[in-house]
Coordinates of C-alpha atoms in Angstrom, one line a residue:
M64 CA 0.7 -4.8 -9.3
Q65 CA -2.6 -3.0 -10.0
H66 CA -5.0 -1.0 -7.9
S67 CA -8.2 -2.9 -7.7
A68 CA -9.7 -2.2 -4.3
V69 CA -13.3 -1.2 -4.6
A70 CA -14.3 2.3 -3.3
P71 CA -17.2 2.5 -0.9
A72 CA -20.6 3.0 -2.6
A73 CA -22.0 6.5 -2.7
P74 CA -25.1 7.1 -0.4
A75 CA -28.5 7.1 -2.1
N76 CA -29.2 10.7 -1.1
P77 CA -25.8 12.3 -0.6
S78 CA -25.3 15.3 1.5
V79 CA -23.3 18.3 0.2
T80 CA -20.2 16.9 1.9
A81 CA -20.8 13.5 0.2
R82 CA -21.2 15.2 -3.2
A83 CA -18.0 17.1 -2.7
L84 CA -16.2 13.8 -1.9
Q85 CA -17.7 12.3 -5.0
V86 CA -16.1 15.1 -7.0
L87 CA -12.7 14.5 -5.4
E88 CA -13.0 10.7 -6.0
S89 CA -13.5 11.3 -9.7
F90 CA -9.7 11.9 -10.0
T91 CA -7.6 8.8 -10.4
T92 CA -4.1 7.9 -11.6
A93 CA -5.6 7.1 -14.9
H94 CA -7.5 10.5 -15.0
P95 CA -5.5 13.0 -13.0
V96 CA -6.8 16.0 -15.0
L97 CA -10.6 16.3 -15.7
R98 CA -12.8 18.9 -17.3
L99 CA -16.1 19.9 -15.7
A100 CA -18.2 17.6 -17.9
D101 CA -15.9 14.7 -17.1
I102 CA -16.1 15.4 -13.4
S103 CA -19.9 15.5 -13.7
R104 CA -20.0 12.2 -15.5
H105 CA -17.5 10.4 -13.1
A106 CA -19.2 11.7 -10.0
G107 CA -22.7 11.0 -11.3
L108 CA -23.8 14.6 -10.5
P109 CA -25.8 17.2 -12.5
L110 CA -23.5 19.6 -14.3
T111 CA -24.9 22.6 -12.4
T112 CA -24.2 20.9 -9.1
T113 CA -20.7 19.9 -10.2
H114 CA -19.9 23.4 -11.4
R115 CA -20.9 24.9 -8.0
L116 CA -18.9 22.3 -6.0
V117 CA -15.9 22.5 -8.2
K118 CA -15.8 26.3 -7.8
E119 CA -16.0 26.0 -4.0
L120 CA -13.3 23.3 -3.9
A121 CA -11.0 25.3 -6.2
D122 CA -11.5 28.5 -4.1
W123 CA -10.5 26.5 -1.0
G124 CA -7.5 24.9 -2.8
A125 CA -8.7 21.3 -2.9
L126 CA -8.7 21.6 -6.7
E127 CA -6.5 23.6 -9.1
R128 CA -7.4 24.7 -12.6
D129 CA -5.0 24.4 -15.5
P130 CA -4.7 27.1 -18.2
D131 CA -6.5 24.9 -20.6
G132 CA -9.6 24.6 -18.4
G133 CA -8.9 21.2 -16.8
Y134 CA -8.9 20.5 -13.0
R135 CA -6.5 18.5 -10.9
I136 CA -6.2 17.8 -7.2
G137 CA -4.8 20.8 -5.4
L138 CA -1.9 21.2 -3.1
R139 CA -4.0 22.3 -0.1
L140 CA -5.6 18.9 0.0
W141 CA -2.2 17.2 0.2
E142 CA -1.3 19.6 3.1
I143 CA -4.3 18.4 5.0
A144 CA -3.8 14.7 4.1
S145 CA -0.2 14.8 5.3
L146 CA -1.5 15.3 8.9
A147 CA -2.9 11.7 8.9
P148 CA -0.8 9.9 11.6
R149 CA -0.8 6.6 9.6
G150 CA 0.4 8.5 6.5
L151 CA 3.2 11.0 6.7
G152 CA 4.0 10.5 10.4
L153 CA 4.5 6.7 10.0
R154 CA 6.4 7.3 6.8
E155 CA 8.9 9.7 8.4
V156 CA 9.6 7.2 11.2
A157 CA 10.0 4.3 8.8
L158 CA 11.8 5.9 6.0
P159 CA 15.4 5.5 7.3
H160 CA 14.8 1.8 7.8
L161 CA 13.1 1.4 4.5
S162 CA 16.0 3.1 2.8
D163 CA 18.5 0.7 4.5
L164 CA 16.4 -2.3 3.4
C165 CA 16.3 -1.0 -0.2
H166 CA 20.1 -0.5 -0.2
L167 CA 20.7 -3.9 1.2
T168 CA 18.4 -5.8 -1.2
R169 CA 18.4 -3.5 -4.3
E170 CA 14.7 -4.4 -4.6
N171 CA 11.4 -2.6 -4.2
V172 CA 10.5 -1.8 -0.6
Q173 CA 7.0 -1.0 0.5
L174 CA 5.2 0.2 3.6
A175 CA 1.5 -0.3 3.9
V176 CA -1.5 0.0 6.3
R177 CA -4.9 -1.5 6.3
E178 CA -8.0 0.6 5.6
D179 CA -11.0 -1.6 6.2
L180 CA -10.6 -4.4 3.5
S181 CA -7.9 -2.7 1.5
V182 CA -4.2 -2.2 1.6
V183 CA -3.1 1.5 1.4
Y184 CA 0.5 2.1 0.4
V185 CA 2.2 4.7 2.6
E186 CA 5.7 4.6 1.0
R187 CA 7.5 2.8 -1.8
L188 CA 11.2 2.8 -2.7
A189 CA 12.2 1.3 -6.0
G190 CA 15.4 -0.6 -6.6
R191 CA 17.4 0.4 -9.7
H192 CA 16.9 -3.0 -11.5
A193 CA 14.0 -4.3 -9.5
V194 CA 11.0 -6.0 -10.9
R195 CA 8.4 -3.5 -12.2
V196 CA 5.4 -2.8 -9.9
L197 CA 2.5 -0.5 -10.3
T198 CA 2.0 0.4 -6.7
R199 CA 2.1 4.1 -5.7
V200 CA 2.0 6.0 -2.5
G201 CA -1.7 6.4 -1.6
G202 CA -2.7 3.6 -3.9
R203 CA -5.0 0.8 -2.8
F204 CA -5.1 -3.0 -3.4
E205 CA -6.9 -6.1 -2.1
L206 CA -5.6 -7.6 1.1
T207 CA -5.3 -11.3 0.2
P208 CA -3.0 -11.4 -2.9
T209 CA -0.2 -9.2 -1.5
G210 CA 2.4 -9.9 1.1
V211 CA 1.6 -6.8 3.1
G212 CA -2.1 -7.5 2.8
L213 CA -1.7 -11.1 4.2
V214 CA 0.3 -9.7 7.2
L215 CA -2.3 -7.0 7.9
L216 CA -5.2 -9.4 7.5
A217 CA -3.5 -12.1 9.7
H218 CA -3.4 -9.6 12.6
A219 CA -6.8 -8.0 11.9
P220 CA -9.9 -8.6 14.1
G221 CA -11.8 -11.8 13.4
D222 CA -14.8 -10.0 11.9
V223 CA -12.5 -8.2 9.4
Q224 CA -11.0 -11.5 8.4
E225 CA -14.4 -13.0 7.8
R226 CA -15.6 -10.1 5.7
A227 CA -12.4 -10.2 3.6
L228 CA -12.9 -14.0 3.1
A229 CA -16.5 -13.5 2.1
R230 CA -15.7 -11.1 -0.7
P231 CA -15.6 -12.5 -4.3
P232 CA -12.0 -13.2 -5.1
H233 CA -10.2 -11.7 -8.1
R234 CA -7.8 -14.1 -9.8
H235 CA -4.8 -12.0 -10.9
T236 CA -2.7 -15.1 -11.9
E237 CA -3.0 -18.8 -11.8
R238 CA -1.3 -18.8 -8.4
T239 CA -3.7 -16.3 -6.7
L240 CA -5.3 -17.7 -3.6
T241 CA -9.0 -17.7 -4.3
T242 CA -10.6 -20.1 -1.8
P243 CA -11.3 -19.2 1.9
H244 CA -9.5 -22.4 2.9
D245 CA -6.3 -21.5 1.1
V246 CA -6.3 -17.9 2.5
R247 CA -7.0 -19.2 6.1
R248 CA -4.1 -21.5 5.8
A249 CA -1.8 -18.7 4.5
L250 CA -2.9 -16.4 7.4
A251 CA -2.2 -19.2 9.9
E252 CA 1.3 -19.5 8.4
V253 CA 1.9 -15.8 8.7
R254 CA 1.0 -15.9 12.4
R255 CA 3.2 -19.0 12.9
T256 CA 6.3 -17.7 11.1
G257 CA 6.0 -13.9 11.5
V258 CA 6.3 -13.3 7.7
A259 CA 4.1 -13.5 4.6
V260 CA 5.2 -14.7 1.2
S261 CA 3.1 -13.8 -1.8
D262 CA 4.6 -15.9 -4.6
R263 CA 3.4 -14.7 -8.0
Q264 CA -0.1 -14.0 -6.8
V265 CA -0.4 -10.6 -8.5
T266 CA 2.0 -10.9 -11.4
M267 CA 3.9 -14.0 -12.6
D268 CA 7.3 -12.3 -12.3
A269 CA 7.2 -11.0 -8.7
V270 CA 7.4 -12.4 -5.2
S271 CA 6.7 -10.4 -2.1
V272 CA 8.1 -11.0 1.4
A273 CA 6.4 -9.0 4.2
A274 CA 6.6 -8.6 8.0
P275 CA 4.4 -6.8 10.6
V276 CA 5.2 -3.4 12.1
H277 CA 4.0 -3.0 15.7
G278 CA 3.0 0.1 17.5
P279 CA 2.6 0.9 21.2
G280 CA 0.8 -1.9 22.9
D281 CA 2.2 -4.4 20.4
T282 CA -0.7 -3.9 18.0
V283 CA 0.2 -4.4 14.3
V284 CA -0.1 -1.0 12.7
A285 CA 1.6 -1.5 9.3
A286 CA 3.5 -4.0 7.2
V287 CA 6.8 -3.8 5.4
S288 CA 7.6 -5.8 2.2
V289 CA 10.3 -6.4 -0.4
V290 CA 9.0 -7.2 -3.9
A291 CA 11.5 -8.9 -6.1
H292 CA 11.9 -11.0 -9.3
A293 CA 10.4 -14.4 -8.6
D294 CA 13.0 -16.3 -10.6
T295 CA 16.1 -14.7 -9.0
V296 CA 15.3 -14.4 -5.3
R297 CA 14.8 -16.9 -2.6
P298 CA 12.1 -15.6 -0.2
H299 CA 13.7 -17.3 2.8
A300 CA 16.9 -15.3 2.2
L301 CA 14.9 -12.0 2.2
A302 CA 12.8 -12.8 5.3
P303 CA 15.4 -12.0 8.0
L304 CA 16.1 -8.6 6.5
V305 CA 12.5 -7.7 6.1
T306 CA 11.7 -8.9 9.6
L307 CA 14.7 -6.9 11.0
A308 CA 13.6 -3.7 9.3
A309 CA 10.0 -4.2 10.6
R310 CA 11.3 -4.6 14.1
D311 CA 13.5 -1.5 13.9
I312 CA 10.5 0.5 12.7
S313 CA 8.4 -1.0 15.5
R314 CA 10.9 0.0 18.2
A315 CA 11.0 3.6 16.7
L316 CA 7.2 3.7 17.1
G317 CA 7.5 2.7 20.7
A318 CA 6.7 -1.0 20.6
R319 CA 8.3 -3.3 23.2
L320 CA 9.2 -6.4 21.3
A321 CA 10.5 -9.6 22.8
P322 CA 14.1 -10.5 21.7
V323 CA 14.4 -13.1 19.0
A324 CA 17.1 -15.7 18.5
A325 CA 20.2 -14.5 16.5
A326 CA 19.5 -17.2 13.9
A327 CA 16.1 -15.7 13.2
T328 CA 17.5 -12.2 12.5
A329 CA 20.6 -13.3 10.5
G330 CA 20.6 -12.0 6.9
P331 CA 21.8 -13.7 3.8
P332 CA 25.6 -14.4 3.6
A333 CA 26.3 -11.5 1.2
C334 CA 24.0 -8.6 0.4
P335 CA 25.5 -6.1 -2.0
A336 CA 25.3 -2.5 -1.0
A337 CA 23.7 -0.2 -3.5
G338 CA 26.3 1.3 -5.7
G339 CA 29.1 -0.7 -4.1
A340 CA 31.7 -2.7 -5.9
P341 CA 31.1 -6.4 -6.7
G342 CA 31.7 -8.6 -3.6
T343 CA 31.3 -5.8 -1.1
T344 CA 28.7 -6.2 1.7
R345 CA 26.8 -3.9 4.0
P346 CA 25.8 -5.1 7.5
S347 CA 22.2 -5.3 8.2
P348 CA 20.8 -2.4 10.4
P349 CA 21.2 -2.9 14.1

């Protein structure tokens, strides 16, 4: 998976705060270390302005300078960002259940929230031999091609759905949903079944199965998914485990969910435990 969500456009006459944010936004996974001239170019700011802002940000701890003169994001910024309730707090509550799900499936497990028209990944656990994904904690992606994105969009306000459907679609593979009609049908299916299946919409070797996480008041606050090899996994076999993990996280967050039928929460006949001997099974989390 790739990070292709578009960042908000910079204001025409940015304030000092906006300029400082432009400096911070210059750093990406592709460019984690930048020299002053690089920051100036990426941020679209004069070199003198960039020099002043970078010095102030470095003095505060938002940026750190390498011995060779390059700059990178500083630890102080991470300290502040960790206070976001939809980030570290949600992750800490969900992590035991995500770990169980990863052990049960031996696949990639992800936790994501919606930020306007983007998915933001809060946590990702990688299975030992799972399909390769490019998602990272804090990374963004479009809503409609991903399992977590379809779940979050299906439960988003109507105006958010319309804005998402109005955006020009990006075709990642031949199976990517690109018409509003197809996306609306997929969203309706998510609301009907309680799960989303993104089958080779982002890469031709991966399928994602996702379910909603509810918070107090039964609002959908996040989504959990398993991403696995498309040619070796049956999505309907993963769906009960993903749904159960999402419900366990929801309860931990204070949601009051209606009970579901036993058949709906039953897992596959045999899910190998991570590191266990062939043929051993591990019961699904209660």
